[in-house]
mmCIF file with all atom_site columns, C-alpha atoms in Angstrom:
data_model
loop_
_atom_site.group_PDB
_atom_site.id
_atom_site.type_symbol
_atom_site.label_atom_id
_atom_site.label_alt_id
_atom_site.label_comp_id
_atom_site.label_asym_id
_atom_site.label_entity_id
_atom_site.label_seq_id
_atom_site.pdbx_PDB_ins_code
_atom_site.Cartn_x
_atom_site.Cartn_y
_atom_site.Cartn_z
_atom_site.occupancy
_atom_site.B_iso_or_equiv
_atom_site.pdbx_formal_charge
_atom_site.auth_seq_id
_atom_site.auth_comp_id
_atom_site.auth_asym_id
_atom_site.auth_atom_id
_atom_site.pdbx_PDB_model_num
ATOM 1   C CA . THR O 1 1   ? 134.591 72.638 -90.279 1.00 58.00 ? 537  THR O CA 1
ATOM 2   C CA . GLN O 1 2   ? 131.311 70.776 -90.654 1.00 65.00 ? 538  GLN O CA 1
ATOM 3   C CA . LEU O 1 3   ? 128.299 72.311 -89.378 1.00 83.00 ? 539  LEU O CA 1
ATOM 4   C CA . LEU O 1 4   ? 124.904 70.848 -88.377 1.00 91.00 ? 540  LEU O CA 1
ATOM 5   C CA . GLU O 1 5   ? 121.635 73.518 -88.423 1.00 93.00 ? 541  GLU O CA 1
ATOM 6   C CA . GLN O 1 6   ? 118.418 72.367 -87.147 1.00 95.00 ? 542  GLN O CA 1
ATOM 7   C CA . SER O 1 7   ? 115.058 74.065 -87.608 1.00 94.00 ? 543  SER O CA 1
ATOM 8   C CA . PRO O 1 8   ? 112.892 75.004 -86.163 1.00 96.00 ? 544  PRO O CA 1
ATOM 9   C CA . GLN O 1 9   ? 114.390 76.564 -83.371 1.00 95.00 ? 545  GLN O CA 1
ATOM 10  C CA . PHE O 1 10  ? 111.280 76.845 -81.543 1.00 96.00 ? 546  PHE O CA 1
ATOM 11  C CA . LEU O 1 11  ? 108.069 74.961 -81.751 1.00 96.00 ? 547  LEU O CA 1
ATOM 12  C CA . SER O 1 12  ? 105.008 75.629 -79.196 1.00 97.00 ? 548  SER O CA 1
ATOM 13  C CA . ILE O 1 13  ? 101.884 73.209 -80.527 1.00 96.00 ? 549  ILE O CA 1
ATOM 14  C CA . GLN O 1 14  ? 99.137  71.746 -78.846 1.00 97.00 ? 550  GLN O CA 1
ATOM 15  C CA . GLU O 1 15  ? 98.845  67.910 -77.555 1.00 97.00 ? 551  GLU O CA 1
ATOM 16  C CA . GLY O 1 16  ? 98.006  65.350 -80.413 1.00 97.00 ? 552  GLY O CA 1
ATOM 17  C CA . GLU O 1 17  ? 99.673  67.587 -83.234 1.00 97.00 ? 553  GLU O CA 1
ATOM 18  C CA . ASN O 1 18  ? 102.314 65.926 -85.175 1.00 97.00 ? 554  ASN O CA 1
ATOM 19  C CA . LEU O 1 19  ? 105.908 67.715 -85.833 1.00 97.00 ? 555  LEU O CA 1
ATOM 20  C CA . THR O 1 20  ? 108.904 67.389 -87.704 1.00 97.00 ? 556  THR O CA 1
ATOM 21  C CA . VAL O 1 21  ? 112.293 68.834 -86.893 1.00 97.00 ? 557  VAL O CA 1
ATOM 22  C CA . TYR O 1 22  ? 115.034 69.018 -89.428 1.00 97.00 ? 558  TYR O CA 1
ATOM 23  C CA . CYS O 1 23  ? 118.944 68.665 -89.306 1.00 96.00 ? 559  CYS O CA 1
ATOM 24  C CA . ASN O 1 24  ? 120.803 69.689 -92.429 1.00 94.00 ? 560  ASN O CA 1
ATOM 25  C CA . SER O 1 25  ? 124.473 69.726 -93.166 1.00 92.00 ? 561  SER O CA 1
ATOM 26  C CA . SER O 1 26  ? 126.583 70.311 -96.093 1.00 89.00 ? 562  SER O CA 1
ATOM 27  C CA . SER O 1 27  ? 128.945 67.091 -94.956 1.00 88.00 ? 563  SER O CA 1
ATOM 28  C CA . VAL O 1 28  ? 128.192 63.743 -94.786 1.00 89.00 ? 564  VAL O CA 1
ATOM 29  C CA . PHE O 1 29  ? 128.739 62.137 -91.119 1.00 89.00 ? 565  PHE O CA 1
ATOM 30  C CA . SER O 1 30  ? 129.313 58.659 -90.349 1.00 88.00 ? 566  SER O CA 1
ATOM 31  C CA . SER O 1 31  ? 126.228 58.354 -88.597 1.00 89.00 ? 567  SER O CA 1
ATOM 32  C CA . LEU O 1 32  ? 123.956 60.660 -86.788 1.00 92.00 ? 568  LEU O CA 1
ATOM 33  C CA . GLN O 1 33  ? 122.396 60.657 -82.929 1.00 94.00 ? 569  GLN O CA 1
ATOM 34  C CA . TRP O 1 34  ? 119.395 62.652 -81.807 1.00 96.00 ? 570  TRP O CA 1
ATOM 35  C CA . TYR O 1 35  ? 119.334 63.420 -78.219 1.00 97.00 ? 571  TYR O CA 1
ATOM 36  C CA . ARG O 1 36  ? 116.335 65.194 -75.985 1.00 97.00 ? 572  ARG O CA 1
ATOM 37  C CA . GLN O 1 37  ? 118.032 67.879 -72.974 1.00 96.00 ? 573  GLN O CA 1
ATOM 38  C CA . GLU O 1 38  ? 115.958 68.418 -69.850 1.00 93.00 ? 574  GLU O CA 1
ATOM 39  C CA . PRO O 1 39  ? 116.770 71.778 -68.173 1.00 90.00 ? 575  PRO O CA 1
ATOM 40  C CA . GLY O 1 40  ? 120.093 71.024 -65.998 1.00 90.00 ? 576  GLY O CA 1
ATOM 41  C CA . GLU O 1 41  ? 120.463 68.011 -67.324 1.00 94.00 ? 577  GLU O CA 1
ATOM 42  C CA . GLY O 1 42  ? 122.850 66.387 -69.447 1.00 95.00 ? 578  GLY O CA 1
ATOM 43  C CA . PRO O 1 43  ? 121.375 64.957 -73.244 1.00 96.00 ? 579  PRO O CA 1
ATOM 44  C CA . VAL O 1 44  ? 119.450 61.661 -73.396 1.00 96.00 ? 580  VAL O CA 1
ATOM 45  C CA . LEU O 1 45  ? 120.372 59.696 -76.156 1.00 94.00 ? 581  LEU O CA 1
ATOM 46  C CA . LEU O 1 46  ? 117.058 58.360 -78.162 1.00 96.00 ? 582  LEU O CA 1
ATOM 47  C CA . VAL O 1 47  ? 118.423 56.643 -81.168 1.00 94.00 ? 583  VAL O CA 1
ATOM 48  C CA . THR O 1 48  ? 121.445 56.708 -83.874 1.00 92.00 ? 584  THR O CA 1
ATOM 49  C CA . VAL O 1 49  ? 121.270 56.315 -87.674 1.00 92.00 ? 585  VAL O CA 1
ATOM 50  C CA . VAL O 1 50  ? 124.236 55.006 -89.605 1.00 90.00 ? 586  VAL O CA 1
ATOM 51  C CA . THR O 1 51  ? 123.003 53.612 -93.024 1.00 91.00 ? 587  THR O CA 1
ATOM 52  C CA . GLY O 1 52  ? 121.554 56.260 -95.720 1.00 91.00 ? 588  GLY O CA 1
ATOM 53  C CA . GLY O 1 53  ? 118.084 55.957 -96.093 1.00 93.00 ? 589  GLY O CA 1
ATOM 54  C CA . GLU O 1 54  ? 117.425 54.605 -92.935 1.00 94.00 ? 590  GLU O CA 1
ATOM 55  C CA . VAL O 1 55  ? 114.516 55.104 -90.595 1.00 96.00 ? 591  VAL O CA 1
ATOM 56  C CA . LYS O 1 56  ? 114.195 53.996 -86.947 1.00 96.00 ? 592  LYS O CA 1
ATOM 57  C CA . LYS O 1 57  ? 111.042 54.439 -84.514 1.00 96.00 ? 593  LYS O CA 1
ATOM 58  C CA . LEU O 1 58  ? 110.316 54.807 -81.050 1.00 94.00 ? 594  LEU O CA 1
ATOM 59  C CA . LYS O 1 59  ? 107.421 54.351 -79.743 1.00 95.00 ? 595  LYS O CA 1
ATOM 60  C CA . ARG O 1 60  ? 105.812 57.753 -81.561 1.00 97.00 ? 596  ARG O CA 1
ATOM 61  C CA . LEU O 1 61  ? 108.903 59.365 -82.360 1.00 97.00 ? 597  LEU O CA 1
ATOM 62  C CA . THR O 1 62  ? 110.589 58.510 -86.126 1.00 97.00 ? 598  THR O CA 1
ATOM 63  C CA . PHE O 1 63  ? 113.778 59.208 -87.293 1.00 97.00 ? 599  PHE O CA 1
ATOM 64  C CA . GLN O 1 64  ? 115.228 59.216 -91.012 1.00 96.00 ? 600  GLN O CA 1
ATOM 65  C CA . PHE O 1 65  ? 118.713 59.608 -92.367 1.00 95.00 ? 601  PHE O CA 1
ATOM 66  C CA . GLY O 1 66  ? 119.461 61.065 -95.795 1.00 93.00 ? 602  GLY O CA 1
ATOM 67  C CA . ASP O 1 67  ? 120.358 59.081 -98.172 1.00 92.00 ? 603  ASP O CA 1
ATOM 68  C CA . ALA O 1 68  ? 123.607 60.761 -98.629 1.00 92.00 ? 604  ALA O CA 1
ATOM 69  C CA . ARG O 1 69  ? 123.759 61.166 -94.632 1.00 90.00 ? 605  ARG O CA 1
ATOM 70  C CA . LYS O 1 70  ? 124.097 65.020 -94.773 1.00 91.00 ? 606  LYS O CA 1
ATOM 71  C CA . ASP O 1 71  ? 120.602 65.259 -93.223 1.00 93.00 ? 607  ASP O CA 1
ATOM 72  C CA . SER O 1 72  ? 118.171 63.553 -90.862 1.00 95.00 ? 608  SER O CA 1
ATOM 73  C CA . SER O 1 73  ? 114.558 64.171 -89.241 1.00 97.00 ? 609  SER O CA 1
ATOM 74  C CA . LEU O 1 74  ? 112.925 63.285 -86.248 1.00 97.00 ? 610  LEU O CA 1
ATOM 75  C CA . HIS O 1 75  ? 108.976 63.184 -86.627 1.00 98.00 ? 611  HIS O CA 1
ATOM 76  C CA . ILE O 1 76  ? 106.516 63.258 -83.351 1.00 97.00 ? 612  ILE O CA 1
ATOM 77  C CA . THR O 1 77  ? 103.353 61.684 -83.846 1.00 97.00 ? 613  THR O CA 1
ATOM 78  C CA . ALA O 1 78  ? 100.385 62.861 -81.699 1.00 97.00 ? 614  ALA O CA 1
ATOM 79  C CA . ALA O 1 79  ? 102.550 64.853 -79.381 1.00 97.00 ? 615  ALA O CA 1
ATOM 80  C CA . GLN O 1 80  ? 102.215 64.717 -75.500 1.00 97.00 ? 616  GLN O CA 1
ATOM 81  C CA . PRO O 1 81  ? 103.033 67.343 -72.763 1.00 96.00 ? 617  PRO O CA 1
ATOM 82  C CA . GLY O 1 82  ? 106.062 64.464 -71.710 1.00 95.00 ? 618  GLY O CA 1
ATOM 83  C CA . ASP O 1 83  ? 107.790 65.319 -75.138 1.00 96.00 ? 619  ASP O CA 1
ATOM 84  C CA . THR O 1 84  ? 108.651 69.112 -74.104 1.00 96.00 ? 620  THR O CA 1
ATOM 85  C CA . GLY O 1 85  ? 112.364 69.517 -73.950 1.00 96.00 ? 621  GLY O CA 1
ATOM 86  C CA . LEU O 1 86  ? 115.309 70.605 -76.305 1.00 96.00 ? 622  LEU O CA 1
ATOM 87  C CA . TYR O 1 87  ? 115.731 68.117 -78.983 1.00 97.00 ? 623  TYR O CA 1
ATOM 88  C CA . LEU O 1 88  ? 119.847 68.260 -79.989 1.00 97.00 ? 624  LEU O CA 1
ATOM 89  C CA . CYS O 1 89  ? 120.887 66.502 -83.624 1.00 96.00 ? 625  CYS O CA 1
ATOM 90  C CA . ALA O 1 90  ? 124.976 65.444 -83.875 1.00 94.00 ? 626  ALA O CA 1
ATOM 91  C CA . GLY O 1 91  ? 126.487 64.193 -86.436 1.00 92.00 ? 627  GLY O CA 1
ATOM 92  C CA . GLU O 1 92  ? 129.816 61.967 -86.024 1.00 87.00 ? 628  GLU O CA 1
ATOM 93  C CA . GLU O 1 93  ? 133.334 62.643 -87.447 1.00 78.00 ? 629  GLU O CA 1
ATOM 94  C CA . ASP O 1 94  ? 134.863 59.833 -89.176 1.00 72.00 ? 630  ASP O CA 1
ATOM 95  C CA . SER O 1 95  ? 138.122 60.622 -87.958 1.00 64.00 ? 631  SER O CA 1
ATOM 96  C CA . SER O 1 96  ? 137.497 61.118 -84.277 1.00 66.00 ? 632  SER O CA 1
ATOM 97  C CA . TYR O 1 97  ? 134.407 59.846 -83.318 1.00 77.00 ? 633  TYR O CA 1
ATOM 98  C CA . LYS O 1 98  ? 133.255 63.549 -81.862 1.00 86.00 ? 634  LYS O CA 1
ATOM 99  C CA . LEU O 1 99  ? 130.074 64.656 -82.217 1.00 91.00 ? 635  LEU O CA 1
ATOM 100 C CA . ILE O 1 100 ? 128.861 67.870 -84.067 1.00 92.00 ? 636  ILE O CA 1
ATOM 101 C CA . PHE O 1 101 ? 125.617 69.173 -82.546 1.00 94.00 ? 637  PHE O CA 1
ATOM 102 C CA . GLY O 1 102 ? 123.067 71.298 -83.579 1.00 94.00 ? 638  GLY O CA 1
ATOM 103 C CA . SER O 1 103 ? 121.733 74.146 -81.741 1.00 92.00 ? 639  SER O CA 1
ATOM 104 C CA . GLY O 1 104 ? 118.846 72.242 -80.952 1.00 95.00 ? 640  GLY O CA 1
ATOM 105 C CA . THR O 1 105 ? 114.960 72.627 -80.883 1.00 96.00 ? 641  THR O CA 1
ATOM 106 C CA . ARG O 1 106 ? 112.826 73.650 -78.015 1.00 96.00 ? 642  ARG O CA 1
ATOM 107 C CA . LEU O 1 107 ? 109.526 71.589 -77.562 1.00 97.00 ? 643  LEU O CA 1
ATOM 108 C CA . LEU O 1 108 ? 106.459 72.980 -75.875 1.00 97.00 ? 644  LEU O CA 1
ATOM 109 C CA . VAL O 1 109 ? 103.860 70.426 -76.014 1.00 97.00 ? 645  VAL O CA 1
ATOM 110 C CA . ARG O 1 110 ? 100.803 72.016 -74.487 1.00 96.00 ? 646  ARG O CA 1
ATOM 111 C CA . PRO O 1 111 ? 97.975  69.744 -72.720 1.00 95.00 ? 647  PRO O CA 1
ATOM 112 C CA . ASP G 2 1   ? 123.492 53.400 -61.315 1.00 55.00 ? 1279 ASP G CA 1
ATOM 113 C CA . THR G 2 2   ? 126.286 52.513 -63.755 1.00 79.00 ? 1280 THR G CA 1
ATOM 114 C CA . GLY G 2 3   ? 125.959 55.679 -66.119 1.00 93.00 ? 1281 GLY G CA 1
ATOM 115 C CA . VAL G 2 4   ? 128.044 58.289 -66.133 1.00 96.00 ? 1282 VAL G CA 1
ATOM 116 C CA . SER G 2 5   ? 128.137 60.741 -63.022 1.00 97.00 ? 1283 SER G CA 1
ATOM 117 C CA . GLN G 2 6   ? 130.048 64.644 -62.765 1.00 98.00 ? 1284 GLN G CA 1
ATOM 118 C CA . ASP G 2 7   ? 131.182 66.320 -59.346 1.00 97.00 ? 1285 ASP G CA 1
ATOM 119 C CA . PRO G 2 8   ? 130.203 68.967 -58.878 1.00 97.00 ? 1286 PRO G CA 1
ATOM 120 C CA . ARG G 2 9   ? 126.754 69.397 -60.372 1.00 97.00 ? 1287 ARG G CA 1
ATOM 121 C CA . HIS G 2 10  ? 126.759 72.579 -59.531 1.00 97.00 ? 1288 HIS G CA 1
ATOM 122 C CA . LYS G 2 11  ? 129.968 75.349 -58.990 1.00 98.00 ? 1289 LYS G CA 1
ATOM 123 C CA . ILE G 2 12  ? 129.760 79.236 -58.182 1.00 98.00 ? 1290 ILE G CA 1
ATOM 124 C CA . THR G 2 13  ? 133.263 81.088 -58.390 1.00 98.00 ? 1291 THR G CA 1
ATOM 125 C CA . LYS G 2 14  ? 134.730 84.312 -58.318 1.00 97.00 ? 1292 LYS G CA 1
ATOM 126 C CA . ARG G 2 15  ? 136.798 85.407 -61.523 1.00 97.00 ? 1293 ARG G CA 1
ATOM 127 C CA . GLY G 2 16  ? 140.449 84.764 -61.362 1.00 97.00 ? 1294 GLY G CA 1
ATOM 128 C CA . GLN G 2 17  ? 139.701 81.550 -59.081 1.00 98.00 ? 1295 GLN G CA 1
ATOM 129 C CA . ASN G 2 18  ? 140.600 78.124 -60.469 1.00 98.00 ? 1296 ASN G CA 1
ATOM 130 C CA . VAL G 2 19  ? 137.881 74.939 -60.623 1.00 98.00 ? 1297 VAL G CA 1
ATOM 131 C CA . THR G 2 20  ? 138.148 71.649 -61.032 1.00 98.00 ? 1298 THR G CA 1
ATOM 132 C CA . PHE G 2 21  ? 135.677 68.966 -62.623 1.00 98.00 ? 1299 PHE G CA 1
ATOM 133 C CA . ARG G 2 22  ? 135.750 65.346 -62.119 1.00 98.00 ? 1300 ARG G CA 1
ATOM 134 C CA . CYS G 2 23  ? 133.819 62.702 -64.641 1.00 98.00 ? 1301 CYS G CA 1
ATOM 135 C CA . ASP G 2 24  ? 133.666 59.556 -63.882 1.00 97.00 ? 1302 ASP G CA 1
ATOM 136 C CA . PRO G 2 25  ? 132.295 57.218 -67.577 1.00 96.00 ? 1303 PRO G CA 1
ATOM 137 C CA . ILE G 2 26  ? 130.599 54.366 -67.315 1.00 94.00 ? 1304 ILE G CA 1
ATOM 138 C CA . SER G 2 27  ? 132.899 51.183 -66.088 1.00 91.00 ? 1305 SER G CA 1
ATOM 139 C CA . GLU G 2 28  ? 134.723 49.862 -69.166 1.00 85.00 ? 1306 GLU G CA 1
ATOM 140 C CA . HIS G 2 29  ? 134.513 52.743 -71.622 1.00 91.00 ? 1307 HIS G CA 1
ATOM 141 C CA . ASN G 2 30  ? 137.617 53.571 -74.186 1.00 91.00 ? 1308 ASN G CA 1
ATOM 142 C CA . ARG G 2 31  ? 136.601 57.171 -74.926 1.00 93.00 ? 1309 ARG G CA 1
ATOM 143 C CA . LEU G 2 32  ? 136.116 60.266 -72.663 1.00 95.00 ? 1310 LEU G CA 1
ATOM 144 C CA . TYR G 2 33  ? 134.822 62.982 -74.386 1.00 95.00 ? 1311 TYR G CA 1
ATOM 145 C CA . TRP G 2 34  ? 134.453 66.814 -72.878 1.00 97.00 ? 1312 TRP G CA 1
ATOM 146 C CA . TYR G 2 35  ? 131.875 69.170 -74.002 1.00 97.00 ? 1313 TYR G CA 1
ATOM 147 C CA . ARG G 2 36  ? 130.717 72.980 -73.201 1.00 97.00 ? 1314 ARG G CA 1
ATOM 148 C CA . GLN G 2 37  ? 127.049 74.041 -73.485 1.00 96.00 ? 1315 GLN G CA 1
ATOM 149 C CA . THR G 2 38  ? 126.520 77.645 -73.439 1.00 94.00 ? 1316 THR G CA 1
ATOM 150 C CA . LEU G 2 39  ? 122.330 78.648 -73.187 1.00 90.00 ? 1317 LEU G CA 1
ATOM 151 C CA . GLY G 2 40  ? 120.729 78.399 -76.145 1.00 87.00 ? 1318 GLY G CA 1
ATOM 152 C CA . GLN G 2 41  ? 123.461 76.216 -78.107 1.00 91.00 ? 1319 GLN G CA 1
ATOM 153 C CA . GLY G 2 42  ? 123.897 72.866 -78.379 1.00 94.00 ? 1320 GLY G CA 1
ATOM 154 C CA . PRO G 2 43  ? 127.206 71.359 -76.627 1.00 95.00 ? 1321 PRO G CA 1
ATOM 155 C CA . GLU G 2 44  ? 130.943 72.231 -78.393 1.00 95.00 ? 1322 GLU G CA 1
ATOM 156 C CA . PHE G 2 45  ? 133.405 69.725 -78.332 1.00 93.00 ? 1323 PHE G CA 1
ATOM 157 C CA . LEU G 2 46  ? 136.530 70.760 -76.065 1.00 95.00 ? 1324 LEU G CA 1
ATOM 158 C CA . THR G 2 47  ? 138.891 67.127 -75.775 1.00 95.00 ? 1325 THR G CA 1
ATOM 159 C CA . TYR G 2 48  ? 138.644 63.612 -75.543 1.00 91.00 ? 1326 TYR G CA 1
ATOM 160 C CA . PHE G 2 49  ? 141.036 60.184 -74.450 1.00 93.00 ? 1327 PHE G CA 1
ATOM 161 C CA . GLN G 2 50  ? 141.346 57.124 -75.645 1.00 91.00 ? 1328 GLN G CA 1
ATOM 162 C CA . ASN G 2 51  ? 142.009 54.798 -72.466 1.00 92.00 ? 1329 ASN G CA 1
ATOM 163 C CA . GLU G 2 52  ? 144.914 57.880 -71.224 1.00 92.00 ? 1330 GLU G CA 1
ATOM 164 C CA . ALA G 2 53  ? 145.654 59.189 -73.973 1.00 93.00 ? 1331 ALA G CA 1
ATOM 165 C CA . GLN G 2 54  ? 144.388 62.966 -74.937 1.00 92.00 ? 1332 GLN G CA 1
ATOM 166 C CA . LEU G 2 55  ? 143.932 62.418 -78.698 1.00 90.00 ? 1333 LEU G CA 1
ATOM 167 C CA . GLU G 2 56  ? 142.305 65.448 -79.701 1.00 88.00 ? 1334 GLU G CA 1
ATOM 168 C CA . LYS G 2 57  ? 141.989 69.179 -77.919 1.00 90.00 ? 1335 LYS G CA 1
ATOM 169 C CA . SER G 2 58  ? 139.490 71.768 -79.598 1.00 90.00 ? 1336 SER G CA 1
ATOM 170 C CA . ARG G 2 59  ? 140.665 75.314 -80.172 1.00 87.00 ? 1337 ARG G CA 1
ATOM 171 C CA . LEU G 2 60  ? 137.781 76.183 -77.385 1.00 82.00 ? 1338 LEU G CA 1
ATOM 172 C CA . LEU G 2 61  ? 140.643 74.867 -75.134 1.00 85.00 ? 1339 LEU G CA 1
ATOM 173 C CA . SER G 2 62  ? 142.953 77.666 -74.245 1.00 87.00 ? 1340 SER G CA 1
ATOM 174 C CA . ASP G 2 63  ? 145.866 77.761 -71.972 1.00 91.00 ? 1341 ASP G CA 1
ATOM 175 C CA . ARG G 2 64  ? 144.028 77.654 -69.135 1.00 95.00 ? 1342 ARG G CA 1
ATOM 176 C CA . PHE G 2 65  ? 142.179 74.600 -69.468 1.00 96.00 ? 1343 PHE G CA 1
ATOM 177 C CA . SER G 2 66  ? 143.613 71.406 -68.940 1.00 95.00 ? 1344 SER G CA 1
ATOM 178 C CA . ALA G 2 67  ? 142.122 67.813 -68.588 1.00 96.00 ? 1345 ALA G CA 1
ATOM 179 C CA . GLU G 2 68  ? 143.612 64.282 -67.815 1.00 96.00 ? 1346 GLU G CA 1
ATOM 180 C CA . ARG G 2 69  ? 142.720 60.957 -67.165 1.00 96.00 ? 1347 ARG G CA 1
ATOM 181 C CA . PRO G 2 70  ? 145.585 59.627 -65.287 1.00 91.00 ? 1348 PRO G CA 1
ATOM 182 C CA . LYS G 2 71  ? 144.504 56.008 -64.801 1.00 86.00 ? 1349 LYS G CA 1
ATOM 183 C CA . GLY G 2 72  ? 142.161 55.669 -68.098 1.00 85.00 ? 1350 GLY G CA 1
ATOM 184 C CA . SER G 2 73  ? 139.202 55.509 -65.721 1.00 91.00 ? 1351 SER G CA 1
ATOM 185 C CA . PHE G 2 74  ? 137.868 58.949 -64.009 1.00 96.00 ? 1352 PHE G CA 1
ATOM 186 C CA . SER G 2 75  ? 138.374 62.765 -65.975 1.00 97.00 ? 1353 SER G CA 1
ATOM 187 C CA . THR G 2 76  ? 139.089 65.873 -64.406 1.00 98.00 ? 1354 THR G CA 1
ATOM 188 C CA . LEU G 2 77  ? 139.275 69.256 -65.982 1.00 97.00 ? 1355 LEU G CA 1
ATOM 189 C CA . GLU G 2 78  ? 140.378 72.013 -64.932 1.00 97.00 ? 1356 GLU G CA 1
ATOM 190 C CA . ILE G 2 79  ? 139.976 75.376 -65.546 1.00 97.00 ? 1357 ILE G CA 1
ATOM 191 C CA . GLN G 2 80  ? 142.769 78.430 -64.091 1.00 97.00 ? 1358 GLN G CA 1
ATOM 192 C CA . ARG G 2 81  ? 142.368 81.980 -63.851 1.00 97.00 ? 1359 ARG G CA 1
ATOM 193 C CA . THR G 2 82  ? 138.391 81.383 -64.285 1.00 97.00 ? 1360 THR G CA 1
ATOM 194 C CA . GLU G 2 83  ? 137.004 84.283 -66.297 1.00 96.00 ? 1361 GLU G CA 1
ATOM 195 C CA . GLN G 2 84  ? 133.000 85.261 -67.288 1.00 96.00 ? 1362 GLN G CA 1
ATOM 196 C CA . GLY G 2 85  ? 132.973 83.891 -70.682 1.00 95.00 ? 1363 GLY G CA 1
ATOM 197 C CA . ASP G 2 86  ? 133.862 80.394 -68.674 1.00 96.00 ? 1364 ASP G CA 1
ATOM 198 C CA . SER G 2 87  ? 130.203 80.186 -67.351 1.00 97.00 ? 1365 SER G CA 1
ATOM 199 C CA . ALA G 2 88  ? 128.501 77.287 -69.251 1.00 97.00 ? 1366 ALA G CA 1
ATOM 200 C CA . MET G 2 89  ? 127.921 73.534 -68.454 1.00 97.00 ? 1367 MET G CA 1
ATOM 201 C CA . TYR G 2 90  ? 130.373 71.804 -68.949 1.00 98.00 ? 1368 TYR G CA 1
ATOM 202 C CA . LEU G 2 91  ? 129.643 67.777 -69.901 1.00 98.00 ? 1369 LEU G CA 1
ATOM 203 C CA . CYS G 2 92  ? 131.516 64.264 -69.924 1.00 98.00 ? 1370 CYS G CA 1
ATOM 204 C CA . ALA G 2 93  ? 130.343 61.516 -71.923 1.00 96.00 ? 1371 ALA G CA 1
ATOM 205 C CA . SER G 2 94  ? 131.745 58.303 -72.599 1.00 95.00 ? 1372 SER G CA 1
ATOM 206 C CA . SER G 2 95  ? 131.910 55.188 -75.578 1.00 91.00 ? 1373 SER G CA 1
ATOM 207 C CA . PRO G 2 96  ? 133.310 52.100 -75.854 1.00 86.00 ? 1374 PRO G CA 1
ATOM 208 C CA . SER G 2 97  ? 135.608 51.812 -78.753 1.00 70.00 ? 1375 SER G CA 1
ATOM 209 C CA . ILE G 2 98  ? 133.122 52.073 -81.482 1.00 69.00 ? 1376 ILE G CA 1
ATOM 210 C CA . GLY G 2 99  ? 129.428 53.362 -80.296 1.00 71.00 ? 1377 GLY G CA 1
ATOM 211 C CA . GLU G 2 100 ? 126.845 55.469 -79.078 1.00 87.00 ? 1378 GLU G CA 1
ATOM 212 C CA . GLN G 2 101 ? 128.027 58.831 -76.644 1.00 92.00 ? 1379 GLN G CA 1
ATOM 213 C CA . TYR G 2 102 ? 126.486 58.698 -73.086 1.00 94.00 ? 1380 TYR G CA 1
ATOM 214 C CA . PHE G 2 103 ? 126.590 61.951 -71.176 1.00 96.00 ? 1381 PHE G CA 1
ATOM 215 C CA . GLY G 2 104 ? 126.208 62.544 -67.571 1.00 97.00 ? 1382 GLY G CA 1
ATOM 216 C CA . PRO G 2 105 ? 124.257 65.312 -65.773 1.00 97.00 ? 1383 PRO G CA 1
ATOM 217 C CA . GLY G 2 106 ? 126.739 67.613 -66.333 1.00 97.00 ? 1384 GLY G CA 1
ATOM 218 C CA . THR G 2 107 ? 128.769 70.464 -64.154 1.00 98.00 ? 1385 THR G CA 1
ATOM 219 C CA . ARG G 2 108 ? 127.129 74.005 -64.521 1.00 97.00 ? 1386 ARG G CA 1
ATOM 220 C CA . LEU G 2 109 ? 130.082 76.531 -63.510 1.00 98.00 ? 1387 LEU G CA 1
ATOM 221 C CA . THR G 2 110 ? 129.028 80.066 -62.941 1.00 98.00 ? 1388 THR G CA 1
ATOM 222 C CA . VAL G 2 111 ? 131.902 82.769 -62.841 1.00 98.00 ? 1389 VAL G CA 1
ATOM 223 C CA . THR G 2 112 ? 131.251 85.627 -61.007 1.00 96.00 ? 1390 THR G CA 1
#
């Protein structure tokens, strides 16, 4: 069974600080997706990374896929209160395209 | 709005009752997925459809659970004889043949 471990589980930071969230597995995924989820809502797709070593930027968010396609990171620069939420990484299995999710990182950005 | 929609958004039921949820995917998306999410956890895969064919079911999907996608468009997920352990958020997602999955807002089920 493929598993994804996310760290940290919780993060509380001051507005303007930088942070990094990690997503690690012993398995290889064909792609990895990052989502953000608000309470009571479904996950919203932020980005998909496909190629080992790939780096994608979305405004203040930088996503990286590990060279071996087993791990990924999300870096947020100058965090804002609007970044508060649950960040989920999800790896895509080759055979069925189903997603294996990490348990999430709950981020709180204090004004 | 052309995103994934789910109905109802919230459902409270008594233990032992049957419930049915509906998911309307993004138009022309061939694949439709169901996931379950409990508090403090990431979503867990339940089942998925390629058009009307159900191609994979998780071991989490006990005999009390059944899902259908009769015409390859909307899908239903039915839970029979609900148990308190079924309380969770049930999420539906859709994707084109190959591509990213887009999630609906979910149905929050509470079994009392």
